[in-house]
CSV table of C-alpha atoms in Angstrom, one decimal:
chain,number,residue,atom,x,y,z
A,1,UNK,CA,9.2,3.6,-5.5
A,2,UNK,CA,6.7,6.0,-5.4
A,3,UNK,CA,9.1,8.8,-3.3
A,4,UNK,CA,9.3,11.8,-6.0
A,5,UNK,CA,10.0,10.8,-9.7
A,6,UNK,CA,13.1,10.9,-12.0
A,7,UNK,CA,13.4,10.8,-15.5
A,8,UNK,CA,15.2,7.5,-15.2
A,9,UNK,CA,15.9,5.3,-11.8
A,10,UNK,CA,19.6,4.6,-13.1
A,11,UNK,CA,21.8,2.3,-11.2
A,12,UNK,CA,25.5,1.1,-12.6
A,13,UNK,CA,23.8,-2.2,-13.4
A,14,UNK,CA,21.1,-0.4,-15.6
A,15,UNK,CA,23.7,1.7,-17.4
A,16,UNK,CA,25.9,-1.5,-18.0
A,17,UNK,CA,22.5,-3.3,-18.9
A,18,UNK,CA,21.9,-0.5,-21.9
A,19,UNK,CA,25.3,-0.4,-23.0
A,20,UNK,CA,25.2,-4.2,-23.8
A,21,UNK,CA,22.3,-4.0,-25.4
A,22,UNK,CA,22.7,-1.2,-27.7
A,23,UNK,CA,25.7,-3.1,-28.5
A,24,UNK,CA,24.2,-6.2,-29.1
A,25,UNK,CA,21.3,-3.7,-31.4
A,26,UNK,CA,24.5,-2.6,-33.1
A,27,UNK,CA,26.0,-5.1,-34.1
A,28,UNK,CA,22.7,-6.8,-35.2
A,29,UNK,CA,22.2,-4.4,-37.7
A,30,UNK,CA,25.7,-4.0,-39.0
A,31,UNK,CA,26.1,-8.1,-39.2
A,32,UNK,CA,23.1,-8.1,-41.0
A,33,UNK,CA,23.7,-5.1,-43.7
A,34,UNK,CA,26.4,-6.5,-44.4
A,35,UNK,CA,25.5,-10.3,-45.1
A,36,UNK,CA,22.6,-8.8,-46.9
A,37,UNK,CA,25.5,-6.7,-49.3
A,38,UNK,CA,27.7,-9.8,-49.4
A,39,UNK,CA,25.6,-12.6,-50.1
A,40,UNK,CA,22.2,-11.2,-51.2
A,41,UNK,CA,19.2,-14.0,-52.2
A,42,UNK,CA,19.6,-15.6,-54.9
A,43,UNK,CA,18.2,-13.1,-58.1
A,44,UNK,CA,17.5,-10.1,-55.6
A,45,UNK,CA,19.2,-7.1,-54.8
A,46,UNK,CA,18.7,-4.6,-52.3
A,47,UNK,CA,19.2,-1.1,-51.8
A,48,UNK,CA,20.5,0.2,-48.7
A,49,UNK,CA,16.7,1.4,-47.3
A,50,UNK,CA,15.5,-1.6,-48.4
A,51,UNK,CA,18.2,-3.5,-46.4
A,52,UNK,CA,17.7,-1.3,-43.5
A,53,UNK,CA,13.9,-1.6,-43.4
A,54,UNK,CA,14.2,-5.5,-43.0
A,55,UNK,CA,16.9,-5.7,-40.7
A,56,UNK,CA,15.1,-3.1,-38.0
A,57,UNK,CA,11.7,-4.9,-38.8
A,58,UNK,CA,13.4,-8.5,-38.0
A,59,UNK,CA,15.4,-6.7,-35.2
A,60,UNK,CA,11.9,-5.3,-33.6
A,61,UNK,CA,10.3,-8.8,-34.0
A,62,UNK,CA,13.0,-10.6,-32.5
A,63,UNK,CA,13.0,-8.4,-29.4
A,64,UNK,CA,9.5,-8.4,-29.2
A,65,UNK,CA,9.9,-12.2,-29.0
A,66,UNK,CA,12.7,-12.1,-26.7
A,67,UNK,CA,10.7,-9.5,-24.3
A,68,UNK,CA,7.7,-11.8,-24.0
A,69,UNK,CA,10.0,-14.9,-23.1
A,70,UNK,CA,11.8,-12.5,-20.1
A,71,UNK,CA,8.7,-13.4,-17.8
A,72,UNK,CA,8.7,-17.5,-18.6
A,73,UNK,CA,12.2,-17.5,-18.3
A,74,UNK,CA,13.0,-15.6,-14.9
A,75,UNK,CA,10.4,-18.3,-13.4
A,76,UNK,CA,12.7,-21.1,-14.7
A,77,UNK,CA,15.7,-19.4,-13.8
A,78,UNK,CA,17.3,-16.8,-11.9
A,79,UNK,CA,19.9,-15.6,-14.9
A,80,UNK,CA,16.9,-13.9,-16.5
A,81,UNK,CA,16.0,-11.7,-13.3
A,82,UNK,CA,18.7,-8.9,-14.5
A,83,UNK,CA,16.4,-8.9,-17.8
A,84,UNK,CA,13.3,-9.0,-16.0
A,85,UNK,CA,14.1,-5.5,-13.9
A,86,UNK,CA,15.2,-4.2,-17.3
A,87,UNK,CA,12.5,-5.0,-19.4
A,88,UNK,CA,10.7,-1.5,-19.6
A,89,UNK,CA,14.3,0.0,-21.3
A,90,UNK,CA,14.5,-3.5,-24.1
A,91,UNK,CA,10.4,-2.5,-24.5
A,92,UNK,CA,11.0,0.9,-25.4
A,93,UNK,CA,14.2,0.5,-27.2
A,94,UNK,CA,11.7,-2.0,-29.1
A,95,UNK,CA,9.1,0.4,-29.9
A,96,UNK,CA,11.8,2.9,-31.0
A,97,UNK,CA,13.7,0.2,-33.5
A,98,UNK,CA,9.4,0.0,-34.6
A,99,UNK,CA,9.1,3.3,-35.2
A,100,UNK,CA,12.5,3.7,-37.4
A,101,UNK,CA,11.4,0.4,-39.3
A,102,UNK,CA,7.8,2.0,-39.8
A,103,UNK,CA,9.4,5.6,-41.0
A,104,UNK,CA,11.6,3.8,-43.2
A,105,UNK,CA,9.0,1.9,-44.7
A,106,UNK,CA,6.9,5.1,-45.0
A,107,UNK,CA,9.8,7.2,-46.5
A,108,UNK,CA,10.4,4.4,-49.2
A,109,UNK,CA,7.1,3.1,-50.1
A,110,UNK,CA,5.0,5.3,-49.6
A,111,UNK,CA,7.2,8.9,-49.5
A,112,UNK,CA,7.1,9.5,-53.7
A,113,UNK,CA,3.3,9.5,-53.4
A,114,UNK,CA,1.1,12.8,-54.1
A,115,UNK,CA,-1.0,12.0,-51.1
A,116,UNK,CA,-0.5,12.4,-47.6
A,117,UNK,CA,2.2,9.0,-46.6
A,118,UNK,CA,-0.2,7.9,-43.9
A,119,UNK,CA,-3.4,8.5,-46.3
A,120,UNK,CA,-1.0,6.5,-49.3
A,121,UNK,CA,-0.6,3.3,-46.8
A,122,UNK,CA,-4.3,2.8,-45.9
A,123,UNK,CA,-5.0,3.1,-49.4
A,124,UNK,CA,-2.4,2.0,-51.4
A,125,UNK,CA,-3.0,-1.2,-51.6
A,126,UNK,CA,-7.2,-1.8,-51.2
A,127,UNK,CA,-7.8,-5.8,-50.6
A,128,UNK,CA,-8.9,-5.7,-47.5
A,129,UNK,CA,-10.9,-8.6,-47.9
A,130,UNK,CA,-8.1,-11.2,-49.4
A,131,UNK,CA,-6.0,-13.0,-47.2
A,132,UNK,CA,-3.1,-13.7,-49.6
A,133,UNK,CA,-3.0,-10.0,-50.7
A,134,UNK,CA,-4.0,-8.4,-47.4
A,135,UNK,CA,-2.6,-4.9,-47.0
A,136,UNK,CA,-0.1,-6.0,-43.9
A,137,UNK,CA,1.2,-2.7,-43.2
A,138,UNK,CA,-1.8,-2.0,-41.4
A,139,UNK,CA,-1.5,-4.3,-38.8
A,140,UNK,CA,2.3,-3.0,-38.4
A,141,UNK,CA,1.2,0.3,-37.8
A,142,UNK,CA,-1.9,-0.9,-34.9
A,143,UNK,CA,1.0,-3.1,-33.5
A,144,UNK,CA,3.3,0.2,-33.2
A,145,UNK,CA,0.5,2.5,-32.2
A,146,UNK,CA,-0.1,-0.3,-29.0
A,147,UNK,CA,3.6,-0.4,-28.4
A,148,UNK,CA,3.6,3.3,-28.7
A,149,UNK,CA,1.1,3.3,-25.8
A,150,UNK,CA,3.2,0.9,-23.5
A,151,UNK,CA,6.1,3.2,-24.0
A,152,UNK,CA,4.5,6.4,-23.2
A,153,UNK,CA,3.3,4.6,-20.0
A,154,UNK,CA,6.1,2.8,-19.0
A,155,UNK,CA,7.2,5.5,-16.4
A,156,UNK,CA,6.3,4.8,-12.8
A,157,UNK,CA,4.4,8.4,-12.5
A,158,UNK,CA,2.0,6.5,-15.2
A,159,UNK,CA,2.0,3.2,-13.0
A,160,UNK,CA,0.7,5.4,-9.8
A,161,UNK,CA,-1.6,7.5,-11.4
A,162,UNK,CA,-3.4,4.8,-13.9
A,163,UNK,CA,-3.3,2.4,-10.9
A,164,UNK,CA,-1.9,-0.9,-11.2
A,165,UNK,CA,-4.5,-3.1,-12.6
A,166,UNK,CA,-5.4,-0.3,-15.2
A,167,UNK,CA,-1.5,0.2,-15.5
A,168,UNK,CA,-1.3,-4.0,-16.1
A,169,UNK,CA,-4.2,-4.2,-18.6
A,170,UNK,CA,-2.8,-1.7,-20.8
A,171,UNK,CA,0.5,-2.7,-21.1
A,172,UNK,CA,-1.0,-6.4,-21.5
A,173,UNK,CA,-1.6,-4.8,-25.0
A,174,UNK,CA,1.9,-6.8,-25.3
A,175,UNK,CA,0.5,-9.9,-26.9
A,176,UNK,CA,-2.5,-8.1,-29.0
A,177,UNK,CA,0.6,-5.9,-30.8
A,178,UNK,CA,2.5,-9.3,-30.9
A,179,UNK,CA,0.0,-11.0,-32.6
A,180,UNK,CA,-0.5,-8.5,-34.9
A,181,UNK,CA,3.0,-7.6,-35.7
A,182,UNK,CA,3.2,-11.8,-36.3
A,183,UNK,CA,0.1,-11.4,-39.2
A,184,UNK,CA,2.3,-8.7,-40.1
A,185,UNK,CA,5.0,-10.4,-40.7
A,186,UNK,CA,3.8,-13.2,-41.7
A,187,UNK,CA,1.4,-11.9,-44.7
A,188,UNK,CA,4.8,-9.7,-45.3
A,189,UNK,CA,6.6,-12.9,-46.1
A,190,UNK,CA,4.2,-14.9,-48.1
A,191,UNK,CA,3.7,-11.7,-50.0
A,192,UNK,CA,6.9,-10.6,-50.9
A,193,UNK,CA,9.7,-12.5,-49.1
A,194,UNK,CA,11.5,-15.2,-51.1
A,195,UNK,CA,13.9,-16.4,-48.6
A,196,UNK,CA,12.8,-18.7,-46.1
A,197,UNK,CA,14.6,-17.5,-43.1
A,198,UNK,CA,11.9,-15.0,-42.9
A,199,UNK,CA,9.0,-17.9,-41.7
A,200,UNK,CA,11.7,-19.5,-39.9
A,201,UNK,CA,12.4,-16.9,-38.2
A,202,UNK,CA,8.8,-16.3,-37.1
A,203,UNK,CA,7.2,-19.8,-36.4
A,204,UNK,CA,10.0,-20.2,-34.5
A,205,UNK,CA,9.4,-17.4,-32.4
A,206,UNK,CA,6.0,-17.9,-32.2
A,207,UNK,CA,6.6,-21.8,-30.9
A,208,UNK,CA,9.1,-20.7,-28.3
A,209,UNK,CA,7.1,-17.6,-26.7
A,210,UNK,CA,3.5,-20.0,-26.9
A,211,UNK,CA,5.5,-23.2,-25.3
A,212,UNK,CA,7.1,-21.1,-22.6
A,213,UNK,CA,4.0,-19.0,-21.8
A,214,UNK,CA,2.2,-22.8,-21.4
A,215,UNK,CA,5.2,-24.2,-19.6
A,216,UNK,CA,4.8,-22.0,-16.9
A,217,UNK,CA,1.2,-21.3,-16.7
A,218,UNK,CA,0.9,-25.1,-15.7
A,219,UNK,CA,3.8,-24.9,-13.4
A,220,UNK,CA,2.0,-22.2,-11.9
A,221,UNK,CA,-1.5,-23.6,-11.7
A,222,UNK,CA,0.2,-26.4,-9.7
A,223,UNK,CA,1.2,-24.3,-6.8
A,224,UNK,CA,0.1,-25.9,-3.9
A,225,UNK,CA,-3.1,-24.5,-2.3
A,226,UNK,CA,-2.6,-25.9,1.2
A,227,UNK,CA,-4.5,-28.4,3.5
A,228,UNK,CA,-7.7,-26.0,5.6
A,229,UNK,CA,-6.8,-27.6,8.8
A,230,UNK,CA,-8.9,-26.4,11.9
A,231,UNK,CA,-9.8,-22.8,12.4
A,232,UNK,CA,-8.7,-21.9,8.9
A,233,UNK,CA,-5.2,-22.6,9.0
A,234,UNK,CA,-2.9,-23.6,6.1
A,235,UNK,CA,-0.3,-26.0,6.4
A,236,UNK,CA,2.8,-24.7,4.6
A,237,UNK,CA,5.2,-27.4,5.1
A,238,UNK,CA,8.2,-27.8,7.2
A,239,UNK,CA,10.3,-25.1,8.4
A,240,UNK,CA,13.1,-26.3,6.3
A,241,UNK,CA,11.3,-26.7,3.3
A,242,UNK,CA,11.5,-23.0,3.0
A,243,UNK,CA,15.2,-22.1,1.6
A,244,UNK,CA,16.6,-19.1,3.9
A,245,UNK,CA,16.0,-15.5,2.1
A,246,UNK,CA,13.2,-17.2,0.2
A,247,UNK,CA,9.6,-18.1,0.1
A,248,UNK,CA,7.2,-20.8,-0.5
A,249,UNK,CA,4.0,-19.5,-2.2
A,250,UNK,CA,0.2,-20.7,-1.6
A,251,UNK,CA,-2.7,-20.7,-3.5
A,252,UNK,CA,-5.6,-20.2,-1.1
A,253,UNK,CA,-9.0,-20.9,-2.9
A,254,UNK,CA,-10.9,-17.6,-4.1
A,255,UNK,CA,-7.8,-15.2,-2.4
A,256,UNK,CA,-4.7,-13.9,-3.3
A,257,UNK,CA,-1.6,-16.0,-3.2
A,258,UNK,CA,0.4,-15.9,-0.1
A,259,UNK,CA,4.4,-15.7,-0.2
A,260,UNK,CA,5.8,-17.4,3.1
A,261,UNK,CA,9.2,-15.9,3.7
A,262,UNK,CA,12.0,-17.4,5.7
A,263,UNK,CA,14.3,-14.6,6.9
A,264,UNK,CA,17.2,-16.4,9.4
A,265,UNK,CA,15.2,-18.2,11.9
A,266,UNK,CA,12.0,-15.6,11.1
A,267,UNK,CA,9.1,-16.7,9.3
A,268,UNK,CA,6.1,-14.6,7.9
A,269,UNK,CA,3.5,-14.5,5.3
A,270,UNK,CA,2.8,-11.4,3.3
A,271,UNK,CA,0.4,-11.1,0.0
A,272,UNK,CA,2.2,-12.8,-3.5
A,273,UNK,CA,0.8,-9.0,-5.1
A,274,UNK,CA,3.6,-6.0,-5.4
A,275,UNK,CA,1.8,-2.9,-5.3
A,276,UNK,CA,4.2,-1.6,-8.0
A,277,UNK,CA,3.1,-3.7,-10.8
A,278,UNK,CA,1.7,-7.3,-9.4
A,279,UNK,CA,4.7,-8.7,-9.5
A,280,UNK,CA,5.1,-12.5,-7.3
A,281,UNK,CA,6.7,-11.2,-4.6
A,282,UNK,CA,6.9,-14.8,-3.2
A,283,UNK,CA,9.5,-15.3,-6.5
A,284,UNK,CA,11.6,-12.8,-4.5
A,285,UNK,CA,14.2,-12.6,-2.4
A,286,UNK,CA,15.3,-11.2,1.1
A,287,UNK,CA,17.8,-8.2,0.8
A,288,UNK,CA,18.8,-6.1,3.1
A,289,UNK,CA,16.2,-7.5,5.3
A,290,UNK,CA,13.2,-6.5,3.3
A,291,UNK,CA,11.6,-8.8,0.5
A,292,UNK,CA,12.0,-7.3,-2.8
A,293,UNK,CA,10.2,-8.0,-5.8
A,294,UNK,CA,11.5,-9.6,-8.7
A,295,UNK,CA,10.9,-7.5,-11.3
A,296,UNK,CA,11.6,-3.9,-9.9
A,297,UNK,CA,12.8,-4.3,-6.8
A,298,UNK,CA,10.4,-2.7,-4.9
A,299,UNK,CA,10.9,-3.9,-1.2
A,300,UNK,CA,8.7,-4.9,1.8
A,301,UNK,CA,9.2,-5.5,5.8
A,302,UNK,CA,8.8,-9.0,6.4
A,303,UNK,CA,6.9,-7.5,9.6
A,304,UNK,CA,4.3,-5.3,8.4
A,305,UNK,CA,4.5,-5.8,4.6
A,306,UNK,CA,5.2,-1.8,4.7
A,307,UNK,CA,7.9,-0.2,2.2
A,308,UNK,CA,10.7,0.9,4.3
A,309,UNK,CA,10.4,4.8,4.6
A,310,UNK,CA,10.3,7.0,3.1
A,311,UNK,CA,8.4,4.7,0.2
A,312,UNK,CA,4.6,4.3,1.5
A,313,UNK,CA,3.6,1.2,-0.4
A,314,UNK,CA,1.8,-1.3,2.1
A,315,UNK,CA,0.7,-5.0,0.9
A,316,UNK,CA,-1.3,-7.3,3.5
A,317,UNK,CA,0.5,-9.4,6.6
A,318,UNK,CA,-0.8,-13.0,7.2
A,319,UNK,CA,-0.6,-14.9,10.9
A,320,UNK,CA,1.8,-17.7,10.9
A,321,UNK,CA,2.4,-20.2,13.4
A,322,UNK,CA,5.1,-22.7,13.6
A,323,UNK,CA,4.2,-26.4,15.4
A,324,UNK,CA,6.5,-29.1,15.6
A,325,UNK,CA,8.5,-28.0,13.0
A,326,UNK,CA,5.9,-27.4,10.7
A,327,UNK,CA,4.9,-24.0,9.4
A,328,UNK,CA,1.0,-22.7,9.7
A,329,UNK,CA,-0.4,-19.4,7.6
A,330,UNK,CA,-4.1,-18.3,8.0
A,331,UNK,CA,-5.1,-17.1,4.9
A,332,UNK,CA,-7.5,-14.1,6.1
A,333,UNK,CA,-5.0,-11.1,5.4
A,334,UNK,CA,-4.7,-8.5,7.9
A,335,UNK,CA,-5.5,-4.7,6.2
A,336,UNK,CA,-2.4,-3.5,4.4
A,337,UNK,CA,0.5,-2.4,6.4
A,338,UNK,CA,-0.4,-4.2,10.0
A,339,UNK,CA,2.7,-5.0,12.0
A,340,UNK,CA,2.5,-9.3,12.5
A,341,UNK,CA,5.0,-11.0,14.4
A,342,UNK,CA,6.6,-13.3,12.5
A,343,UNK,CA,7.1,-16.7,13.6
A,344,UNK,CA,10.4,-17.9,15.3
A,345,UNK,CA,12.3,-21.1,14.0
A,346,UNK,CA,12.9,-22.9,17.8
A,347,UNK,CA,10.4,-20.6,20.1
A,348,UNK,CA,8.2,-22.9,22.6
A,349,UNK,CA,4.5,-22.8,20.4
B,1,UNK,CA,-10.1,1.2,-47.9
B,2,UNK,CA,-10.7,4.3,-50.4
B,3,UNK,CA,-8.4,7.3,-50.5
B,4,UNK,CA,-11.2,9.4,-49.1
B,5,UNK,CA,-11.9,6.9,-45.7
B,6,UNK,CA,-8.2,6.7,-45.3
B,7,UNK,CA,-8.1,10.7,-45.4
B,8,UNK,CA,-10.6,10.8,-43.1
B,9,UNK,CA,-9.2,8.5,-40.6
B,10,UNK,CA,-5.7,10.4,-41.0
B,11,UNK,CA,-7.6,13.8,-39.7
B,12,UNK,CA,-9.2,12.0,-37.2
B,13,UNK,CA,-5.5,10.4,-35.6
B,14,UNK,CA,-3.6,14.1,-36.5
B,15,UNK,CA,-6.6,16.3,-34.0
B,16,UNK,CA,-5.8,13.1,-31.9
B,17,UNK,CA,-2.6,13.9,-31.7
B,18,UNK,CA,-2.4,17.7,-31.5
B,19,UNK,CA,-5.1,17.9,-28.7
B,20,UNK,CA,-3.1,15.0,-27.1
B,21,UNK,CA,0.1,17.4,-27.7
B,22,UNK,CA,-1.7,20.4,-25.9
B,23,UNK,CA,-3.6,18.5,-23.1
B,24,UNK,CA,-0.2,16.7,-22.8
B,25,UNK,CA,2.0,19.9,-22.2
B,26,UNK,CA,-0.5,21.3,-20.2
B,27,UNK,CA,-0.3,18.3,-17.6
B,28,UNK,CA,3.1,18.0,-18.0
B,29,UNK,CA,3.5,22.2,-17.1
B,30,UNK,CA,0.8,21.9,-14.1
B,31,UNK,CA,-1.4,19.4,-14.0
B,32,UNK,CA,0.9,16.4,-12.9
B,33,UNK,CA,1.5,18.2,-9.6
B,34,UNK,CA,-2.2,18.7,-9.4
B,35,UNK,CA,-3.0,15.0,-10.1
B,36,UNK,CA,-0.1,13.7,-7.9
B,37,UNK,CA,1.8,15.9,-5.0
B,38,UNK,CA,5.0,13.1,-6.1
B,39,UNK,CA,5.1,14.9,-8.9
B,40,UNK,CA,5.9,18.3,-7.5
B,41,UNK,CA,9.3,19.3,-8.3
B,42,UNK,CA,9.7,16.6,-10.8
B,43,UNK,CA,13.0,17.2,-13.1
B,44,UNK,CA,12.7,18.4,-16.8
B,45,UNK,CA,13.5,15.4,-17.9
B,46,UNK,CA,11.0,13.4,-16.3
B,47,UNK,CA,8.2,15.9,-17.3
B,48,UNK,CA,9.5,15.4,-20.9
B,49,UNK,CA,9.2,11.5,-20.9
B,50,UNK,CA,5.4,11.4,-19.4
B,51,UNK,CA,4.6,13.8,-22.2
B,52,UNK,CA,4.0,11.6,-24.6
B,53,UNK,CA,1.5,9.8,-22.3
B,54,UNK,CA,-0.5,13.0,-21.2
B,55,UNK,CA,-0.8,13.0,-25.0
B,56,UNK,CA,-2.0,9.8,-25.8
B,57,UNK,CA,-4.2,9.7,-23.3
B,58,UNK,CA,-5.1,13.1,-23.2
B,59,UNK,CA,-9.5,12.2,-22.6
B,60,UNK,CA,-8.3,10.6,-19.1
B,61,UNK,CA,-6.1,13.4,-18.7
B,62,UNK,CA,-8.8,15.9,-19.0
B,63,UNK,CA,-11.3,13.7,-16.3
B,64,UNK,CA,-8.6,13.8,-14.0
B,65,UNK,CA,-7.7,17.2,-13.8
B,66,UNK,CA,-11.3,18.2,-13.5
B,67,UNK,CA,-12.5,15.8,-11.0
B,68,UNK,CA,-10.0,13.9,-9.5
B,69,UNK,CA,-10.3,15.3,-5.8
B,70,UNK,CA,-7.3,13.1,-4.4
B,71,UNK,CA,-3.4,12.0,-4.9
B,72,UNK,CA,-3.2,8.6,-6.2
B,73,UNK,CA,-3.5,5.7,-3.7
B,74,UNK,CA,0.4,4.5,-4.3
């Protein structure tokens, strides 16, 4: 949280995190040198640069893929949280497999040229205006230069001093390089890929990360909004219909979402919004007595929505009221940081 | 596109870059304390991954060490 910076906020389950996954970037690329050695398409041969350009360019697309499916995912379940607070190191680890894919690309294709490499891949190949013979590289290279952009930002002294909804919108850049790295694959393939593992390979990602995306945007448009009862209360439900550590969430109309936390025999409401990055708080959990964010573990007092010190963040506190068993929020926030009781499971009303 | 657009738009990416590389070290050296008192005392390390940010986005860089008059709201 925002209390000096480090380079890197390690824990040992980041540093276990990145040793699996180098591991599994490993052995990616060996597996898939070596089939392309041992069993080569049918009429085509390789050489090494050539195998080592495809399998970091199907290697960068598959993580992209993967990366955009993290979000979805850790709605549906709880096994992709541990992904979910490690996505910044898969994103850069992403752009960097990019970039080695791209320098490959440049050193092969475009590194015997008498002109300047980047000058040779603009205007190499001219037909800009045909689809079938459209110069894909391109796109690759806006695709990296976005996920170059998200990488450079990715550190939290970035995320404080952009501001989080400038912070957000930028690294929503995500799906523009992802579509563009799909045309780029795609026109890649119909252009000069044979095999058809290639367009597999990409409709199915593209299925997957479009289905889940719409899976869970409906799920989430169907969060209950609440019944306005009298004075501009919100009925929540009963006090057992909120699982202990955990939080209902409400969609007031025109206002933020509210996360309704059961701590013990506590209840409170606090705003859905982390200050870190937006993330749904209300998706959270209760640790160490403070709710903390699904994706980065930034934490919050149930009590006054304040980081515990020395972190500063503050998010807004809502009233509650518990009446015959059922729980009450009033969805006008208190500013930022103001101490609200929260209710008590069993206290006269 | 023609050699001489694609030259063109190569200069124009490479004084980018190496304005980005000098606004970027200069942030990284002093201006990232300036812009945020979190970042006083911030290790080697850390300076040397936010570089390539100051770089990239070296114009914003620029309006904030000029005008911005307080720490970020965190």
């Amino acid at each position: 949280m925002s209390h000096g910076y480090n380079a890197v906020g390690w824990t040992p389950f980041k540093k276990r995190f990145d040793r699996w996954m180098l591991a599994g970037i490993g052995l990616y690329l060996i597996v898939f040198v070596a089939v392309s050695v041992v069993a080569p398409p049918d009429g085509e041969s390789f050489t090494p640069i050539q195998i080592l350009i495809r399998a970091t360019g199907t290697l960068a697309f598959l993580l992209l893929t993967f990366i955009l499916c993290i979000g979805p995912l850790a709605r549906l379940t709880d096994r992709f949280k541990p992904f979910l607070f490690n996505r910044r190191h898969l994103g850069v680890t992403t752009f960097l497999i990019g970039l080695a894919h791209a320098g490959l690309v440049l050193l092969w294709y475009h590194g015997f040229s008498d002109v300047n490499v980047f000058v040779s891949m603009f205007a190499s190949n001219p037909r800009y205006d045909s689809l079938a013979g459209f110069p894909f590289e391109a796109l690759g290279f806006i695709a990296l230069l976005i996920m170059f952009v998200m990488a450079a930002t990715s550190h939290d002294f970035w995320n404080a001093n952009l501001g989080p909804g400038v912070w957000k919108m930028l690294h929503m850049g995500v799906y523009l390089a992802y579509a563009l790295l799909v045309a780029h694959v795609a026109l890649g393939a119909i252009q000069f890929e044979k095999h058809p593992a290639y367009l597999a390979l990409l409709a199915s990602g593209v299925v997957i990360v479009s289905l889940l995306h719409l899976y869970t945007a409906l799920a989430s448009s169907r969060i209950d909004g609440g019944k306005i009862l009298n004075a501009g209360w919100i009925r929540v439900g009963a006090t057992s219909d909120i699982p202990d550590g955990r939080a209902l969430i409400l969609q007031p109309t025109d206002a933020e979402r509210i996360a309704v936390f059961r701590d013990g025999d506590r209840i409170a409401a606090i705003s859905n919004v982390c200050r870190h990055q937006g993330g749904p708080l209300g998706e959270g959990r209760i640790i160490d007595g403070c709710v903390t964010c699904p994706w980065h573990g930034f934490q919050y007092q149930l009590e006054d929505g304040r980081s515990p010190a020395p972190f500063t963040e503050k998010i807004s506190t809502y009233p509650t009221k518990i009446e015959n068993g059922i729980v009450f929020v009033n969805p006008e926030p208190n500013a930022p940081g103001t101490e609200e009781a929260p209710s008590i499971i069993g206290a006269p009303a | 596109m023609n050699i001489e657009t694609a030259g063109m738009l190569v200069t124009i990416l490479g004084l980018y870059a190496a304005i980005g590389l000098l606004v970027g070290l200069i942030v990284v050296t002093v201006g990232a304390s300036r812009m945020d008192p979190a970042a006083k005392g911030m290790p080697l390390q850390a300076r040397a991954i936010i570089l390539p940010g100051a770089a990239v986005l070296w114009p914003l860089m620029l309006i904030k060490l000029f005008t911005q008059k307080e720490p970020p709201v965190s």
